Coordinates of C-alpha atoms in Angstrom, one line a residue:
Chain A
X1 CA 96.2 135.5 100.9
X2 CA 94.0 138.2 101.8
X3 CA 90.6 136.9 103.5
X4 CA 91.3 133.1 102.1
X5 CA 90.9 130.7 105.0
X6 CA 93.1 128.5 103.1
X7 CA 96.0 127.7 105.6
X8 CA 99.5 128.5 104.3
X9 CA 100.0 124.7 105.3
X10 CA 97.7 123.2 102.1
X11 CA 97.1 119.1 102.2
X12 CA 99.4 117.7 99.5
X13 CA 98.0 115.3 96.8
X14 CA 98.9 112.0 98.9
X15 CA 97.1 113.5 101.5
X16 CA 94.2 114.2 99.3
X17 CA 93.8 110.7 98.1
X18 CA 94.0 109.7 101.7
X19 CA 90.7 112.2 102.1
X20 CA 89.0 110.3 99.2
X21 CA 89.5 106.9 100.7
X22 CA 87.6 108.6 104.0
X23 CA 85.0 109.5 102.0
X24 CA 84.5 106.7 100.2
X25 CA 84.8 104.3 103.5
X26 CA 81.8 107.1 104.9
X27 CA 79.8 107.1 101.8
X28 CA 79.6 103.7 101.5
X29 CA 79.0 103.7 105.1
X30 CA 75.9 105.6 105.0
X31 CA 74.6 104.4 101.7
X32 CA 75.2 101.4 98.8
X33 CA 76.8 102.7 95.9
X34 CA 77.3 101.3 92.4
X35 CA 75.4 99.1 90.3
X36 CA 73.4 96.1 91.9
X37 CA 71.1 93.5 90.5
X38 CA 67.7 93.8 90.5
X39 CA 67.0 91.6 93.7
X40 CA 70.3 93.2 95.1
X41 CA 68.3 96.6 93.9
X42 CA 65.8 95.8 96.9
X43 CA 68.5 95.4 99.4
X44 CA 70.2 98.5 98.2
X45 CA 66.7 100.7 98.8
X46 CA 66.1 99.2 102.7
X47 CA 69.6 100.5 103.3
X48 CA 69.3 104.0 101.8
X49 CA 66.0 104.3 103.5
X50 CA 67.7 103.4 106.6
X51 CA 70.8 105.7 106.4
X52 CA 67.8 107.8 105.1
X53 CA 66.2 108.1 108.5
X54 CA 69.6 108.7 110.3
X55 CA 70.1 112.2 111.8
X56 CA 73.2 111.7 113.6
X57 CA 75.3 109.1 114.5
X58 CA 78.4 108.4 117.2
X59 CA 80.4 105.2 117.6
X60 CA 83.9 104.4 118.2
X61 CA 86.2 102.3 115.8
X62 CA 89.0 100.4 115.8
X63 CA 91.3 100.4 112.7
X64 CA 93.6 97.7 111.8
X65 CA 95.8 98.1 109.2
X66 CA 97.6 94.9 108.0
X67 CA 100.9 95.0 106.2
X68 CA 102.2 92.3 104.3
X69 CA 105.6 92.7 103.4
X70 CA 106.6 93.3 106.9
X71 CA 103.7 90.8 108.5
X72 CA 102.6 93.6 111.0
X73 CA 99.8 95.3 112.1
X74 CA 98.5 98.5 112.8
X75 CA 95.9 99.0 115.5
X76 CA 94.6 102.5 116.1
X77 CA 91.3 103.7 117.4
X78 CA 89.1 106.9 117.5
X79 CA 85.7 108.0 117.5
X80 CA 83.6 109.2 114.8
X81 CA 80.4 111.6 115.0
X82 CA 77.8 112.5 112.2
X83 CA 75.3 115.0 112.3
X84 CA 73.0 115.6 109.2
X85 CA 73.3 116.7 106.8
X86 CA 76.9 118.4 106.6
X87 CA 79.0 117.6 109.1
X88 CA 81.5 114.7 110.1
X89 CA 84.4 114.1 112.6
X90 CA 86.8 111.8 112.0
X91 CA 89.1 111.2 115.7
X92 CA 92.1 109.1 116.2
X93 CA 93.2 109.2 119.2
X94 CA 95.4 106.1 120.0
X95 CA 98.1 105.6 118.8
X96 CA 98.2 108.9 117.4
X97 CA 96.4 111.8 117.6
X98 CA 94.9 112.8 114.4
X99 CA 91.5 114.5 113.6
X100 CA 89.3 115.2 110.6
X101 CA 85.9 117.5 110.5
X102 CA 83.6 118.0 107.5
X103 CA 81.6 121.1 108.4
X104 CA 79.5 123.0 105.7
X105 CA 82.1 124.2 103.5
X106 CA 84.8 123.9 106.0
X107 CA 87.6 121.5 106.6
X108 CA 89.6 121.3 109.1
X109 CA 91.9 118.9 110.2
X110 CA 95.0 118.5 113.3
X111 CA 97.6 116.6 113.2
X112 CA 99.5 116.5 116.9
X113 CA 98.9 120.5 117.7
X114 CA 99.0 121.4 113.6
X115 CA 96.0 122.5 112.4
X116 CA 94.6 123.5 108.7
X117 CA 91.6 124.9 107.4
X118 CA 90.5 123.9 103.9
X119 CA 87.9 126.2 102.5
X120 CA 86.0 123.5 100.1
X121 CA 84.9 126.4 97.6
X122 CA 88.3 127.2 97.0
X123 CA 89.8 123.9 96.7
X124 CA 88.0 121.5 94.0
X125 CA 88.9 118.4 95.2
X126 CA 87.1 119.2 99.0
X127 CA 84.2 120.6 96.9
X128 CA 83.8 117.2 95.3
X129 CA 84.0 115.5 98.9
X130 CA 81.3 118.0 100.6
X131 CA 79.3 117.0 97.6
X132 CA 79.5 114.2 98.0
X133 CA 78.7 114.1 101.6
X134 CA 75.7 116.1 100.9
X135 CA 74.3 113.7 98.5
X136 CA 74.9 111.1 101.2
X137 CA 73.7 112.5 103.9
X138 CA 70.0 113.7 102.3
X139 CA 69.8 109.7 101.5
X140 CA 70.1 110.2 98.0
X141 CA 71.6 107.0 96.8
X142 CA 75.0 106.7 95.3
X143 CA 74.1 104.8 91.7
X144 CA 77.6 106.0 90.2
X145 CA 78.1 102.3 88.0
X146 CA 80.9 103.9 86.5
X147 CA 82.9 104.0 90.6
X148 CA 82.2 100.5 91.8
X149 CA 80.5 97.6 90.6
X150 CA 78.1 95.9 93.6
X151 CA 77.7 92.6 94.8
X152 CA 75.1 91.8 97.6
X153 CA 75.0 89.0 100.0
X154 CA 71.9 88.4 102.2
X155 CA 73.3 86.8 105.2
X156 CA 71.9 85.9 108.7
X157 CA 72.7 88.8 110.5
X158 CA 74.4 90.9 108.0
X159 CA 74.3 92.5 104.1
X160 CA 77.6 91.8 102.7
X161 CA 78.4 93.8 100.3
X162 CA 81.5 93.3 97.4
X163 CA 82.4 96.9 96.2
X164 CA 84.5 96.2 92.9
X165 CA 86.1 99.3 91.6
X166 CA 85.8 100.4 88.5
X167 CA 87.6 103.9 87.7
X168 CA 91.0 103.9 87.1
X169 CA 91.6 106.4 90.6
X170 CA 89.7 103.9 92.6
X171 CA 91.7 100.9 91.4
X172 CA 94.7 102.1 92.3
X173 CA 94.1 102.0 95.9
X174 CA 91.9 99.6 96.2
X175 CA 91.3 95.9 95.0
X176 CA 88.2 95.7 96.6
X177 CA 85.9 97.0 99.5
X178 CA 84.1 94.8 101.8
X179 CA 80.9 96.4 103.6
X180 CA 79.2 94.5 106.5
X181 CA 75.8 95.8 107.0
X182 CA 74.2 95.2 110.4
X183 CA 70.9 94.2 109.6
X184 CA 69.5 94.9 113.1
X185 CA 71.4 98.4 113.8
X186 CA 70.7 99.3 110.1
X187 CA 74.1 100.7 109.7
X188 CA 77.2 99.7 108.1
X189 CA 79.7 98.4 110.8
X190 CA 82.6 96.9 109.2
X191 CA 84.6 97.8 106.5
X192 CA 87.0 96.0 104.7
X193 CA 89.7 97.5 102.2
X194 CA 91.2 95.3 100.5
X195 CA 94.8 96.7 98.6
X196 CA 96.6 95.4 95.3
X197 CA 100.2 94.3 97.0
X198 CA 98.0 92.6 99.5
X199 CA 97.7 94.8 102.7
X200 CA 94.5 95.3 104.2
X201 CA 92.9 97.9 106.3
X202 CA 89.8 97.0 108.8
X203 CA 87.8 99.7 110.3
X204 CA 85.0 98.1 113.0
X205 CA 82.6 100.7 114.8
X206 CA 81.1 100.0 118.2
X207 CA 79.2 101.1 120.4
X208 CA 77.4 102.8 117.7
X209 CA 74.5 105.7 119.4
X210 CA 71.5 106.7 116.7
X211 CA 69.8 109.6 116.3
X212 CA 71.2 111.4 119.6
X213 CA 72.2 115.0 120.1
X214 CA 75.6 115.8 119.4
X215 CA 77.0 119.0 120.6
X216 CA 78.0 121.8 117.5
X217 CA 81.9 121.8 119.0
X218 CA 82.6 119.0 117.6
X219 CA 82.3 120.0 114.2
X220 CA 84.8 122.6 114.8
X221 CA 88.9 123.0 116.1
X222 CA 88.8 124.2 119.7
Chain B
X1 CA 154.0 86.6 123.4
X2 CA 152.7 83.7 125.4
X3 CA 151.1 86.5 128.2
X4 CA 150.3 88.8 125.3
X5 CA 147.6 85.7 123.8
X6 CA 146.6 84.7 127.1
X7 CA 145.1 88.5 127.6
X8 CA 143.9 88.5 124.2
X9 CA 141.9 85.4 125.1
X10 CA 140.6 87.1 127.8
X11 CA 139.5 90.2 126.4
X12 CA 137.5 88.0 123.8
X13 CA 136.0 85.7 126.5
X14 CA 134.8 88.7 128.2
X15 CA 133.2 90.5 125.2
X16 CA 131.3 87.1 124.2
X17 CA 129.4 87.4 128.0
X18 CA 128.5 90.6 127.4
X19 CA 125.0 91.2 127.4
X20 CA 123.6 91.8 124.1
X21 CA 122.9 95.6 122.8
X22 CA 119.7 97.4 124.4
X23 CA 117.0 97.5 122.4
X24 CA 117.2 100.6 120.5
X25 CA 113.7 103.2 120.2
X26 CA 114.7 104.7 117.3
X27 CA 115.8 102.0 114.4
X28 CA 115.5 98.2 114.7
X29 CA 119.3 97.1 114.5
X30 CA 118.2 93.4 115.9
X31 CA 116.6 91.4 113.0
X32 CA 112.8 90.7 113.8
X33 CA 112.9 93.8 115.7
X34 CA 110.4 96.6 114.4
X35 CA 110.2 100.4 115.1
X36 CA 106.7 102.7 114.9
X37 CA 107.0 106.1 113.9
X38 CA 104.9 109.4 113.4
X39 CA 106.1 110.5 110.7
X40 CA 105.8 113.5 109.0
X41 CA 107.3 115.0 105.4
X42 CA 107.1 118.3 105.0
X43 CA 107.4 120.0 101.9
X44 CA 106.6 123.7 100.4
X45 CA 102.9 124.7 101.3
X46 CA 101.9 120.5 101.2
X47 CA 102.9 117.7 104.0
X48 CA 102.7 114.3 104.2
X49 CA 101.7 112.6 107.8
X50 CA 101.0 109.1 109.0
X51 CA 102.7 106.4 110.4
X52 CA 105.7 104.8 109.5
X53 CA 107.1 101.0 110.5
X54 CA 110.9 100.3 110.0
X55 CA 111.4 96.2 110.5
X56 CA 115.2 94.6 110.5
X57 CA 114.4 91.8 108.2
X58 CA 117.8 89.0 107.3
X59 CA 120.7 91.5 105.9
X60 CA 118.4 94.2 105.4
X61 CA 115.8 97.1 106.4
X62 CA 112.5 97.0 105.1
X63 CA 109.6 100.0 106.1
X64 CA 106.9 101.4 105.4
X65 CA 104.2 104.6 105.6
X66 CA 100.9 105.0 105.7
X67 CA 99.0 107.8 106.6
X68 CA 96.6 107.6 109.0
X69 CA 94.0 106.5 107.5
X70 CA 96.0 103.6 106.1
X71 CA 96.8 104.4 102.9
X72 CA 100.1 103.2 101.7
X73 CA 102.0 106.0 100.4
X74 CA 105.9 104.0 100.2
X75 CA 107.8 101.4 100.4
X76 CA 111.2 101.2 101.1
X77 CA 114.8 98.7 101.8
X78 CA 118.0 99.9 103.2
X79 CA 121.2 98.1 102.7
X80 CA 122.9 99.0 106.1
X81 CA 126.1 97.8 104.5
X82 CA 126.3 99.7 101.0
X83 CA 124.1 102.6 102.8
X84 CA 121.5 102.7 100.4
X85 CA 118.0 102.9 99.8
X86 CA 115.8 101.5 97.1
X87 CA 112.4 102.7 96.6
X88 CA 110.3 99.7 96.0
X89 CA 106.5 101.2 95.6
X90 CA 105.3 105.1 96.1
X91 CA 101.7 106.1 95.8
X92 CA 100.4 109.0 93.7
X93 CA 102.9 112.2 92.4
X94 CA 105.5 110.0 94.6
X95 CA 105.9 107.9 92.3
X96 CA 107.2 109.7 89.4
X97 CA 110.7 109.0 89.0
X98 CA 112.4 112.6 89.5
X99 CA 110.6 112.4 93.6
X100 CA 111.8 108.9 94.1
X101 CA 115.5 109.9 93.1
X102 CA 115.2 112.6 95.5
X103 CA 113.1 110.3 98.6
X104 CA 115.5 108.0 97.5
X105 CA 118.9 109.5 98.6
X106 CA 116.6 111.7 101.2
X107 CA 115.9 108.7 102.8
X108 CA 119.6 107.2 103.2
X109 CA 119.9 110.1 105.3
X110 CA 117.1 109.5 107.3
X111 CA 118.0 106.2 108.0
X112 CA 121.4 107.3 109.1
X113 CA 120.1 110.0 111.1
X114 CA 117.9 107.4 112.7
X115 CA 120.3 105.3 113.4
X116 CA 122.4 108.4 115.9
X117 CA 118.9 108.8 117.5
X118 CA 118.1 112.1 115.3
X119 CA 114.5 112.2 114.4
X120 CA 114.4 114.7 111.9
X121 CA 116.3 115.5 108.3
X122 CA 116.3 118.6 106.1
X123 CA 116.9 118.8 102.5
X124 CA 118.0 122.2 102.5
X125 CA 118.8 122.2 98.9
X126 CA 114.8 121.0 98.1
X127 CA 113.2 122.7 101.5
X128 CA 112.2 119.0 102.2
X129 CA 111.4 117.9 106.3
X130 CA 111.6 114.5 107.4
X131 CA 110.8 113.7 110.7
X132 CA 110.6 110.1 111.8
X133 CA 109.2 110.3 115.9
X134 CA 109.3 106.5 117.6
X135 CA 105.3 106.3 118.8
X136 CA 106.4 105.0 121.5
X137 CA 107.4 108.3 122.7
X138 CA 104.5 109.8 121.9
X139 CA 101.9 107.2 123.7

């Protein structure tokens, strides 16, 4: 493929959509997309300020995913690093190993020793998700009304936040999105993901570390 | 004849005390039991990864996968008895009916390969990989 970066091993569509749902579960994390009333308008602008003023950000997370028809669940946990304004890494390491990076226009990701390297300006669908990543991480709110309809509830402790879906790609994976906004840490740190037939993924972040240096290997495969 | 049912009896007595079968790593033959897998489906230039759950539900197998960020990507039941599989939700180009026909009977053979502790199946005919790895083995 001459001096294309793009691994032999492409992601598959399924794959792809699985990328999106990342994204949008990251987006969302650092900003408040879709429409929102005009006093949810208010709540909407603290947050982007806030995810505004983030340079970089470490936690780890805990994902559960529940399935219904076989009343199980799922519990796998990783960490997650951020480092404005482009890149992202995305670590499972129990009960699998299984890692995602966003860096500038690369991609990379490993999957139990396999590794690929998506080259975003080759491949329009990781274009789109760098883009969007951009857009997030220079604070620049995500106002797309036509992606998810908002609802905002001002609780104690917490913004909850009802992400409706609106386009037809979003609806088919999700019913609705659930963001808990920490109102002290000024970040997102629970999502819910709510699915049509009924199963249900949670992602909780702790130990969540602001604005600290992160070191430039992890943005890369090793 | 009288000797020949009295060992008969015997045998039978003895098989009921046996212990029941060991738990098996690589498909749920006990109902309630549940098996987690890596799985990975390999195909052309593209692959699928993520995580896969086979539970022994009544009088038949019911799974799932999910990749690993927990998006559903199929469904599936298995009649251990008639040795087929049914399809009953797929996500994305998986769902168009000329890939479940070929997941379909692809995964019969996964189940039974499964089943003699084999984690992987080839559709050499399609260049299709399955490989179904308990987690459990790889924690």
């Amino acid at each position: 493929m001459g001096g294309s970066v793009f691994h032999r091993h492409g992601m598959c569509a399924d794959s792809e959509i699985g990328m999106r749902r990342l994204l949008v579960i990251f987006m969302v994390m650092l900003s408040c997309g879709g429409s929102a009333q005009t006093g949810d308008r208010q709540i909407v602008d603290k947050i982007n300020r806030a995810t505004s003023a983030l340079a970089s950000m470490e936690c780890e997370f805990v994902q559960t995913k529940s399935v219904r028809m076989l009343n199980e669940k799922m519990v796998s946990k990783g960490k997650l690093y951020y480092r404005r304004a482009d890149k992202l890494r995305w670590e499972y390491v129990s009960p699998y190993s299984y890692t995602f990076i966003i860096n500038g226009a690369k991609v990379y990701l490993r999957n139990n020793g396999r590794s690929d390297v998506i080259d975003v300006n080759r491949n329009k669908m990781f274009k789109e998700i760098a883009a969007i990543m951009m857009n997030s991480i220079v604070g620049k709110s995500i106002n797309d009304v036509k992606t998810f309809r908002t609802e905002i509830k001002d609780e104690a402790q917490e913004w909850l936040i009802t992400l409706t879906p609106q386009t037809k790609e979003m609806k088919q994976m999700f019913e609705r999105i659930l963001l808990h906004f920490n109102k002290q840490l000024s970040v997102v740190d629970k999502v819910e993901m709510y699915e049509k037939k009924g199963d249900v993924t949670v992602i909780s972040l702790t130990n969540i570390k602001k604005n600290q240096k992160t070191d430039a290997s992890l943005f890369t495969l090793d | 004849m009288r000797v020949f049912l009295l060992l008969i009896s015997i045998v039978a007595s003895l098989l009921a005390v046996l212990p029941a079968r060991a738990h098996d790593r690589f498909f749920p033959r006990q109902e309630g039991e549940k098996v987690r897998y890596a799985v990975v489906i390999e195909f052309g230039r593209g692959y699928i990864s993520g995580v896969g759950i086979i539970a022994s539900q009544e009088e038949e197998i019911c799974g799932v996968v999910f990749n690993e960020f927990g998006v559903s990507v199929m469904s599936f039941s298995y009649d251990p008895r008639r040795n087929r599989v049914k399809i009953l939700d797929a996500a994305g180009k998986l769902n168009r009916w000329y890939v479940r026909r070929i997941i379909r009977k692809d995964m019969v053979h996964v189940m039974n390969a499964l089943q003699m502790s084999e984690t992987t199946y080839v559709n050499e005919k399609r260049r299709i990989r399955y490989t179904f790895t308990p987690l459990d083995s790889q924690e």
